[in-house]
mmCIF file of C-alpha atoms in Angstrom:
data_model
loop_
_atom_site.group_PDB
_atom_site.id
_atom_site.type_symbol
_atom_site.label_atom_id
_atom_site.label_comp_id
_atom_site.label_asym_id
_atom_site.label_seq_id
_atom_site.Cartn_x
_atom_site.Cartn_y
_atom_site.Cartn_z
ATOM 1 C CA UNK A 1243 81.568 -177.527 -11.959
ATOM 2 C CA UNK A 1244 80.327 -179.988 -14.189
ATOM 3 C CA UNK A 1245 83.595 -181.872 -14.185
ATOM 4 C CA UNK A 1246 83.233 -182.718 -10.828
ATOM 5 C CA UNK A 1247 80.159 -184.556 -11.087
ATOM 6 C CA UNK A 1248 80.031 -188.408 -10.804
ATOM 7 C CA UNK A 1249 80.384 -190.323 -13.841
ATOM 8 C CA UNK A 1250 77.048 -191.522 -14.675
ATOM 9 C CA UNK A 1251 76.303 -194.947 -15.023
ATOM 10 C CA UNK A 1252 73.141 -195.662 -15.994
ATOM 11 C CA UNK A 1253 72.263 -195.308 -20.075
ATOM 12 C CA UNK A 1254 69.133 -193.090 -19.632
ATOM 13 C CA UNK A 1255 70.810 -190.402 -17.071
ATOM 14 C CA UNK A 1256 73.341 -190.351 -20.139
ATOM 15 C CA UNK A 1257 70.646 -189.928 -22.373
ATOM 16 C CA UNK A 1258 68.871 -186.940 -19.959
ATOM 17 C CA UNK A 1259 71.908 -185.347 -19.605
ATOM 18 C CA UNK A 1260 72.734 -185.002 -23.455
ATOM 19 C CA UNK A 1261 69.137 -183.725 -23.498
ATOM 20 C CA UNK A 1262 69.887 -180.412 -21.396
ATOM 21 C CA UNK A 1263 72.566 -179.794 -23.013
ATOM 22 C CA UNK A 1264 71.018 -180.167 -26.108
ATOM 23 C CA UNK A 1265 68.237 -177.919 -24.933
ATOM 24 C CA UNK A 1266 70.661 -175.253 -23.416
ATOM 25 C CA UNK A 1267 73.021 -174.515 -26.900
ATOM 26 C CA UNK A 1268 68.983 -173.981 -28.505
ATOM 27 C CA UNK A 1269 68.433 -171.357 -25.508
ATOM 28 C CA UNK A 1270 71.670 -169.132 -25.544
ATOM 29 C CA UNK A 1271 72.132 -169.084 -29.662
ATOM 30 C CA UNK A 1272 70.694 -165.894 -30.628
ATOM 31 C CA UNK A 1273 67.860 -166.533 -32.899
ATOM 32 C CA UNK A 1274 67.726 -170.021 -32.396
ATOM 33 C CA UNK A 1275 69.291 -173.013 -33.647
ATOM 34 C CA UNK A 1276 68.291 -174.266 -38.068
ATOM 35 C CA UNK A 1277 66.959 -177.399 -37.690
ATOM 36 C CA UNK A 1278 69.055 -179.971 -40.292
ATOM 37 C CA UNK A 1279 72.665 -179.570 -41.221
ATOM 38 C CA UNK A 1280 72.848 -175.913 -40.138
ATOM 39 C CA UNK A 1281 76.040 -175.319 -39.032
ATOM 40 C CA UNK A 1282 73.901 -174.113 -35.360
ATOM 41 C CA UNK A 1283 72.819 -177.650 -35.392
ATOM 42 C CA UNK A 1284 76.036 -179.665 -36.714
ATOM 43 C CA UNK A 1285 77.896 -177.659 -33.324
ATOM 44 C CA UNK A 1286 75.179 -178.428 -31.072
ATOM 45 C CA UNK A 1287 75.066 -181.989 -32.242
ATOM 46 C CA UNK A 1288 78.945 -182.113 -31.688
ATOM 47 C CA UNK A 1289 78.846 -180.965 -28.600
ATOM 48 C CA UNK A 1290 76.222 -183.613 -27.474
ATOM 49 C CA UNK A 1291 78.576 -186.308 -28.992
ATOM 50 C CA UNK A 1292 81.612 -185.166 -27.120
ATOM 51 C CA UNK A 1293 79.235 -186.048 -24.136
ATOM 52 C CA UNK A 1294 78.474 -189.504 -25.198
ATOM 53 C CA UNK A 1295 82.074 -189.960 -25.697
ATOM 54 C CA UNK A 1296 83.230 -190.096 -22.573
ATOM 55 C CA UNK A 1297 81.004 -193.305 -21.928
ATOM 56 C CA UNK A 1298 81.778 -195.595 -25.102
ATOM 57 C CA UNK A 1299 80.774 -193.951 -28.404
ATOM 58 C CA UNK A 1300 80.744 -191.075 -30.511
ATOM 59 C CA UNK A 1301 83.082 -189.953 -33.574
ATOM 60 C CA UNK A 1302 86.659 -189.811 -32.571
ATOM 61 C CA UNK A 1303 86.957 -186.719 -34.911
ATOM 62 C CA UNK A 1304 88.383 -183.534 -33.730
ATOM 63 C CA UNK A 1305 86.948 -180.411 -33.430
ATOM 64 C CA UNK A 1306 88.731 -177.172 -33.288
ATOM 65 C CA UNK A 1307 86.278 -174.343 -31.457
ATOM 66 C CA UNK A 1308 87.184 -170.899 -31.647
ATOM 67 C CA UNK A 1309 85.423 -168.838 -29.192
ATOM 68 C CA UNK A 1310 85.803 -165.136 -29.877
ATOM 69 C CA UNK A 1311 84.481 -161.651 -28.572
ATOM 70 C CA UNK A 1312 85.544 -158.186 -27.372
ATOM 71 C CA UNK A 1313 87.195 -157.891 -24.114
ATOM 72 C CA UNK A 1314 84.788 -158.760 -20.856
ATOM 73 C CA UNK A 1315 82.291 -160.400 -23.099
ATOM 74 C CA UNK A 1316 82.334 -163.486 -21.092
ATOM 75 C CA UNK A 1317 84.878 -165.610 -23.760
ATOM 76 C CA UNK A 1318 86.936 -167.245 -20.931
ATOM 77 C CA UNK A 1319 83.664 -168.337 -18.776
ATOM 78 C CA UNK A 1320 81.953 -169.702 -21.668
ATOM 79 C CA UNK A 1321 84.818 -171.406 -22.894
ATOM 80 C CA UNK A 1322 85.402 -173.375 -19.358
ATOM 81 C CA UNK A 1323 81.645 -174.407 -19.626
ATOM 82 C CA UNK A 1324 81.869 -175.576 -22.971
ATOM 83 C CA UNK A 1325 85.340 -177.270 -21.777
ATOM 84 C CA UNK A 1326 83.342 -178.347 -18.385
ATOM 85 C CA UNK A 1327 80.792 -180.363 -20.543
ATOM 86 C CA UNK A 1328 82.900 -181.876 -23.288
ATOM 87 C CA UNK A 1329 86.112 -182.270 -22.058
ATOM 88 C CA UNK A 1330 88.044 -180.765 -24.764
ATOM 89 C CA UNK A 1331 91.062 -179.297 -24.099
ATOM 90 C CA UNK A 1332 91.135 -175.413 -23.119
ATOM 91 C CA UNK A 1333 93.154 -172.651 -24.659
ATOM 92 C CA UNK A 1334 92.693 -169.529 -23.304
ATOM 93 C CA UNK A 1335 95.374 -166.572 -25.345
ATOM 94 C CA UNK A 1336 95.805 -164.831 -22.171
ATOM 95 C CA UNK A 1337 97.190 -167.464 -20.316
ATOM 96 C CA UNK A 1338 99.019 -169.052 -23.089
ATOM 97 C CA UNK A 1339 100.724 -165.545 -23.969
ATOM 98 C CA UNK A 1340 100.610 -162.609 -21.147
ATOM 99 C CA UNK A 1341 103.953 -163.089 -19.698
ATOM 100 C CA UNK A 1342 106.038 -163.564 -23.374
ATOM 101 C CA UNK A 1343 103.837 -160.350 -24.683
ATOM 102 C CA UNK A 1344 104.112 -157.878 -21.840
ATOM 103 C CA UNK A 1345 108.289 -159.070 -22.090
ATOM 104 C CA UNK A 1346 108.649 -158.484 -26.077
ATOM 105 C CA UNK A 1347 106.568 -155.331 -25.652
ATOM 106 C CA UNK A 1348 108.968 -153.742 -23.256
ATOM 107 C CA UNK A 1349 112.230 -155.085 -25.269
ATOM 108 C CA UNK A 1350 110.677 -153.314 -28.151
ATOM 109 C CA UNK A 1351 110.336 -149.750 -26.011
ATOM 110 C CA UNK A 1352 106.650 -150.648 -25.503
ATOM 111 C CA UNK A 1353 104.045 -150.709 -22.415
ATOM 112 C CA UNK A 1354 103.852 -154.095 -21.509
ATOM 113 C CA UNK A 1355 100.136 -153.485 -21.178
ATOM 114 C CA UNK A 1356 99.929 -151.479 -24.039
ATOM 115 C CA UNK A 1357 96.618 -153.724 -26.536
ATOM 116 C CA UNK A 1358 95.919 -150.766 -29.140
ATOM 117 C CA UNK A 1359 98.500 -149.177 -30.519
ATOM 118 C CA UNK A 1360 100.185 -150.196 -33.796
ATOM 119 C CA UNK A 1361 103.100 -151.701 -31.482
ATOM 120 C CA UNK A 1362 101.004 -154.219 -30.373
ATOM 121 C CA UNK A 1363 98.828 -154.748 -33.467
ATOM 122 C CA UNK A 1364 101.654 -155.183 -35.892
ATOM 123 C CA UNK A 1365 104.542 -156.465 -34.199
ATOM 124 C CA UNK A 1366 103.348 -158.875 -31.183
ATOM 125 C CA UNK A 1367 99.675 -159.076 -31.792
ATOM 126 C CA UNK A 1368 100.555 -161.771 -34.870
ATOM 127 C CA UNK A 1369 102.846 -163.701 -32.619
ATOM 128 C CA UNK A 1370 100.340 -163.945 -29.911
ATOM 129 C CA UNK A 1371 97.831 -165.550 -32.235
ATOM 130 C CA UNK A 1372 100.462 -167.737 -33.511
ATOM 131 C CA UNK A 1373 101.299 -169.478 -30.475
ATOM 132 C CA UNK A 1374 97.543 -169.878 -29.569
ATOM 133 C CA UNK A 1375 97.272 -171.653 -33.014
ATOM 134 C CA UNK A 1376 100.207 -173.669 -33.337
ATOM 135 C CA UNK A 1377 99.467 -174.820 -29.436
ATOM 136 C CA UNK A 1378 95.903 -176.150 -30.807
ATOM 137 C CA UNK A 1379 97.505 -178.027 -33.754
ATOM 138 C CA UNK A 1380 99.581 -179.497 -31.075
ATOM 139 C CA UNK A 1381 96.415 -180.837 -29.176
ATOM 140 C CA UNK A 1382 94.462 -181.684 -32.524
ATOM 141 C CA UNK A 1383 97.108 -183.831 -34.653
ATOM 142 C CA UNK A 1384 96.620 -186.208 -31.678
ATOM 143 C CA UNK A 1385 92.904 -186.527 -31.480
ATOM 144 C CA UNK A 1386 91.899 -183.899 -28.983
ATOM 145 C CA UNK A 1387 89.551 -181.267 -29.732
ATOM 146 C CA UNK A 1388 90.706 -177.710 -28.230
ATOM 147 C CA UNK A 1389 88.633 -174.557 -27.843
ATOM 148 C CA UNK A 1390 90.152 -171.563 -28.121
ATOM 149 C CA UNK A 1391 89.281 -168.343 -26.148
ATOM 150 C CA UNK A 1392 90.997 -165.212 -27.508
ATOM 151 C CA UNK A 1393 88.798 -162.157 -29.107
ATOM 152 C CA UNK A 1394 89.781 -163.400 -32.612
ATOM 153 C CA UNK A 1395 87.934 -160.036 -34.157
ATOM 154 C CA UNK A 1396 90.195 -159.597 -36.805
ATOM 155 C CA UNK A 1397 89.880 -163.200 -38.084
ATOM 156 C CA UNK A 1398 86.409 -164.199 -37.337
ATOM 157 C CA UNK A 1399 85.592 -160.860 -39.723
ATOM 158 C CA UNK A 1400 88.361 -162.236 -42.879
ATOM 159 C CA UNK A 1401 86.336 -164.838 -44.308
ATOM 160 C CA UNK A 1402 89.057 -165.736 -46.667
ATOM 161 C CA UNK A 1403 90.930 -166.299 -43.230
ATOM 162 C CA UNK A 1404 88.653 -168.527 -42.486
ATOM 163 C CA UNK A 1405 88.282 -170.718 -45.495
ATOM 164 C CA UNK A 1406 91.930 -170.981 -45.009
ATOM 165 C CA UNK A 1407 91.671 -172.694 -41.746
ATOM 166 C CA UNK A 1408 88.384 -174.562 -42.558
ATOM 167 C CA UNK A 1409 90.803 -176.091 -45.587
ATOM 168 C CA UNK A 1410 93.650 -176.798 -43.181
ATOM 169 C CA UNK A 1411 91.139 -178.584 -40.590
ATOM 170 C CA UNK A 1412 89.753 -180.442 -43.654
ATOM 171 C CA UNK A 1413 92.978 -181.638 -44.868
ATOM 172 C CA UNK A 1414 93.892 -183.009 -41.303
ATOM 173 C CA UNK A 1415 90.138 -184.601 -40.478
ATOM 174 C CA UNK A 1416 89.527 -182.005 -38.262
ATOM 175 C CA UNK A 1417 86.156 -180.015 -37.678
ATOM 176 C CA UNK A 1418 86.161 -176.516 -36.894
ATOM 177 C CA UNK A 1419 83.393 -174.000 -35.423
ATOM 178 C CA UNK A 1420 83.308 -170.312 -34.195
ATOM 179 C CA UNK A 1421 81.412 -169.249 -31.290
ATOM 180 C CA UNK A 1422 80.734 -165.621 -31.074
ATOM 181 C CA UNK A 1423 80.408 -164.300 -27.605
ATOM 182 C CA UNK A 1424 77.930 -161.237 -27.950
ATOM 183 C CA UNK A 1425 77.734 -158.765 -24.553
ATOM 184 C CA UNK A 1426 75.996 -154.891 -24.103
ATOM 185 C CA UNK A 1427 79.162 -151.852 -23.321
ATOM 186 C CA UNK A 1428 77.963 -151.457 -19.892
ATOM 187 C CA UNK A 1429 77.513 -154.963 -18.678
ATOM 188 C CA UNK A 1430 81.824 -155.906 -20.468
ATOM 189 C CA UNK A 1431 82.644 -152.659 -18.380
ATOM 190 C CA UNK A 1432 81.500 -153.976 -15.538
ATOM 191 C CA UNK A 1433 83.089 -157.446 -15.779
ATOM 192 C CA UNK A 1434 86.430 -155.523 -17.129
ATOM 193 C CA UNK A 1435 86.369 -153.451 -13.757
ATOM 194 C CA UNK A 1436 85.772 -156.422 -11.746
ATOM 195 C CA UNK A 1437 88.638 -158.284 -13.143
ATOM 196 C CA UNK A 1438 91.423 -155.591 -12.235
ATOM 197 C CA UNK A 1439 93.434 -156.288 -15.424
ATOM 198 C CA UNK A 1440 96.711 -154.160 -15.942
ATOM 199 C CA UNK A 1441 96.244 -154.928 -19.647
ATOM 200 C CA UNK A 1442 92.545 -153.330 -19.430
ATOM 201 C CA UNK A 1443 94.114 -149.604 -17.913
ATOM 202 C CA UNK A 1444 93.770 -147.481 -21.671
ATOM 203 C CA UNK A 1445 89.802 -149.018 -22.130
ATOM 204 C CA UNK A 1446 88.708 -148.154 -19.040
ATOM 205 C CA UNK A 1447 90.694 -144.558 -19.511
ATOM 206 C CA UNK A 1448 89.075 -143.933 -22.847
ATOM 207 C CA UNK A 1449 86.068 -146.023 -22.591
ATOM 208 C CA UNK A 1450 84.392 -143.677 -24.991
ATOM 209 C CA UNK A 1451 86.206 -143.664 -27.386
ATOM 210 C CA UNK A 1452 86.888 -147.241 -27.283
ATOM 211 C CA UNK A 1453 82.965 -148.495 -26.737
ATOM 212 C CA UNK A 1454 82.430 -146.367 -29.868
ATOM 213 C CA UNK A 1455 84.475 -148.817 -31.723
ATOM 214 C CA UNK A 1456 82.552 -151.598 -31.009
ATOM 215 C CA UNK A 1457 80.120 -153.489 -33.219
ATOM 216 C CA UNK A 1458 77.919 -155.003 -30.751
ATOM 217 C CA UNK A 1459 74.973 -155.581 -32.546
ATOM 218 C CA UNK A 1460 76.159 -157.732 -35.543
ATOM 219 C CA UNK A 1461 78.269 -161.207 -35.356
ATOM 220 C CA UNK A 1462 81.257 -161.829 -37.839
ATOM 221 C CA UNK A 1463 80.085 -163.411 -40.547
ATOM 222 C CA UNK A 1464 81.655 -166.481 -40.348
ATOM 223 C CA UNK A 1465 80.387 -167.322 -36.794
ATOM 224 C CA UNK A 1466 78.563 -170.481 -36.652
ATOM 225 C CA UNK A 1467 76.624 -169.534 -32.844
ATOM 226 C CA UNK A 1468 75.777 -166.127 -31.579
ATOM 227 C CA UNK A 1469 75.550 -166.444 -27.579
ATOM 228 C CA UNK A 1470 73.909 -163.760 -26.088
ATOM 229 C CA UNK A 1471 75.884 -163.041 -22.813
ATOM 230 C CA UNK A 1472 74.636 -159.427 -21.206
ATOM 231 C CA UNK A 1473 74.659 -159.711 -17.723
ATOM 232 C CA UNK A 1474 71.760 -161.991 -16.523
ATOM 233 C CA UNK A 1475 71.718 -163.836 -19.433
ATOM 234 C CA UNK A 1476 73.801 -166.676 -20.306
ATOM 235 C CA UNK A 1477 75.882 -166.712 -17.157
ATOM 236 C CA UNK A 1478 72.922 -167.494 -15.180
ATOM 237 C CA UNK A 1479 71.719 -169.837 -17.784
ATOM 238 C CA UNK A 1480 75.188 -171.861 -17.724
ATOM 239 C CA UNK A 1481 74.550 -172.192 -13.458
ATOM 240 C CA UNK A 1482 71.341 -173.324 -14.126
ATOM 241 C CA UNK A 1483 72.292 -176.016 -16.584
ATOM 242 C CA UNK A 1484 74.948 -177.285 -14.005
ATOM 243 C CA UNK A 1485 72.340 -177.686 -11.037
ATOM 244 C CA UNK A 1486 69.856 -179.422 -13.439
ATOM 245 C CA UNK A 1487 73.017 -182.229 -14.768
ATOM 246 C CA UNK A 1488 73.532 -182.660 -11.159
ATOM 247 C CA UNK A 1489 69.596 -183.261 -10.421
ATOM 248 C CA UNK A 1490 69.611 -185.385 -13.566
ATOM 249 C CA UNK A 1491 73.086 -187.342 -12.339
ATOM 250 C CA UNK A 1492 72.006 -187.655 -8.662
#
């Protein structure tokens, strides 16, 4: 992991190692990053900062990252890289919420893996979010950035949603970004198998039906960076990045 490499100590491995991962947010954003004040570039730039942070300078300004996607789309893994490289604090919904939802869904007469029907949607889903959100204020009126990791579909597609929270962040000095997490049907199947989740029982059941609903092919339209994550794709891009910062720090 790229938090357990040695603090560097030398300017110019600083200055390499901003470099790759300068070079690596170009790679995995889907179509490239806008050169200038692109909101691409103004994340990428960010993200470089938070590196040169940790060894004297940089803006002590806050950044709120949401990083959202539909289920298996790699969210959590990019999330912990990001996290890995910056240092900002990580949120991840499932974590933060599992145990209180699958509880409140049974006291309401629900499955406590039930994620689709209007139960869940209505009732709990809101709540869930809340807490995720309120946690990240918690971590942000202090100073530290936070990235989020939930599938924040519903939001990321309600750009008056959005403005809300980019006028929030604004009020408070904070920055904010989204990070859409794109991925193919068969390769978030496959991770979804692999990860044995109760809460995952009704997609794989009715994968069908529930792959139909999916809009893989377009990003929410107030997402900032597209990654592209199909299986052999960014994952392997996000190992390779670690063994070159260790080459570089050596």
């Amino acid at each position: 992991m790229i938090s357990d490499l040695p603090t560097p100590a030398d300017p110019a491995a600083d200055n390499a190692a901003a470099q790759v991962i300068e070079e690596t947010f170009t790679k995995v954003s889907v179509g490239g990053i806008e050169p200038g004040n692109s909101p691409q570039a103004l994340l990428r730039n960010r993200v470089v900062d938070a590196w040169r942070r940790r060894h004297g300078g940089g803006s002590p300004r806050p950044i709120l990252t949401l990083v959202g996607g539909y289920a298996g789309s790699g969210k959590t893994e990019f999330s912990r890289f990001l996290s890995d490289i910056t240092g900002w604090a990580f949120l991840d919904k499932d974590s933060l919420t599992r145990s209180i939802v699958e509880r409140l869904l049974v006291s309401l007469g629900g499955d406590p893996n039930d994620r689709h029907t209007d139960l869940y949607l209505k009732e709990v889903r809101p709540l869930e979010y809340r807490c995720l959100m309120e946690t990240a204020w918690d971590n942000l009126n202090v100073g530290t950035s936070a990235i989020l990791a939930a599938p924040f579909i519903a939001e990321l597609k309600d750009e008056v949603w959005f403005a809300r929270l980019e006028n929030r962040c604004a009020a408070k000095g904070i920055d904010v970004a989204a990070i859409w997490v794109r991925c193919d049907p068969e390769s978030m199947r496959e991770y979804i198998e692999f990860r044995g989740a109760a809460r995952d029982a009704w997609k794989l059941s009715n994968w069908t039906e529930y792959a139909a609903g999916l809009n893989v092919e377009a990003s929410p339209p107030t997402a900032h960076v597209t990654i592209d994550n199909r299986l052999g794709a960014a994952i392997s891009l996000a190992d390779q990045t670690r063994e070159a910062l260790k080459r570089i720090l050596a």
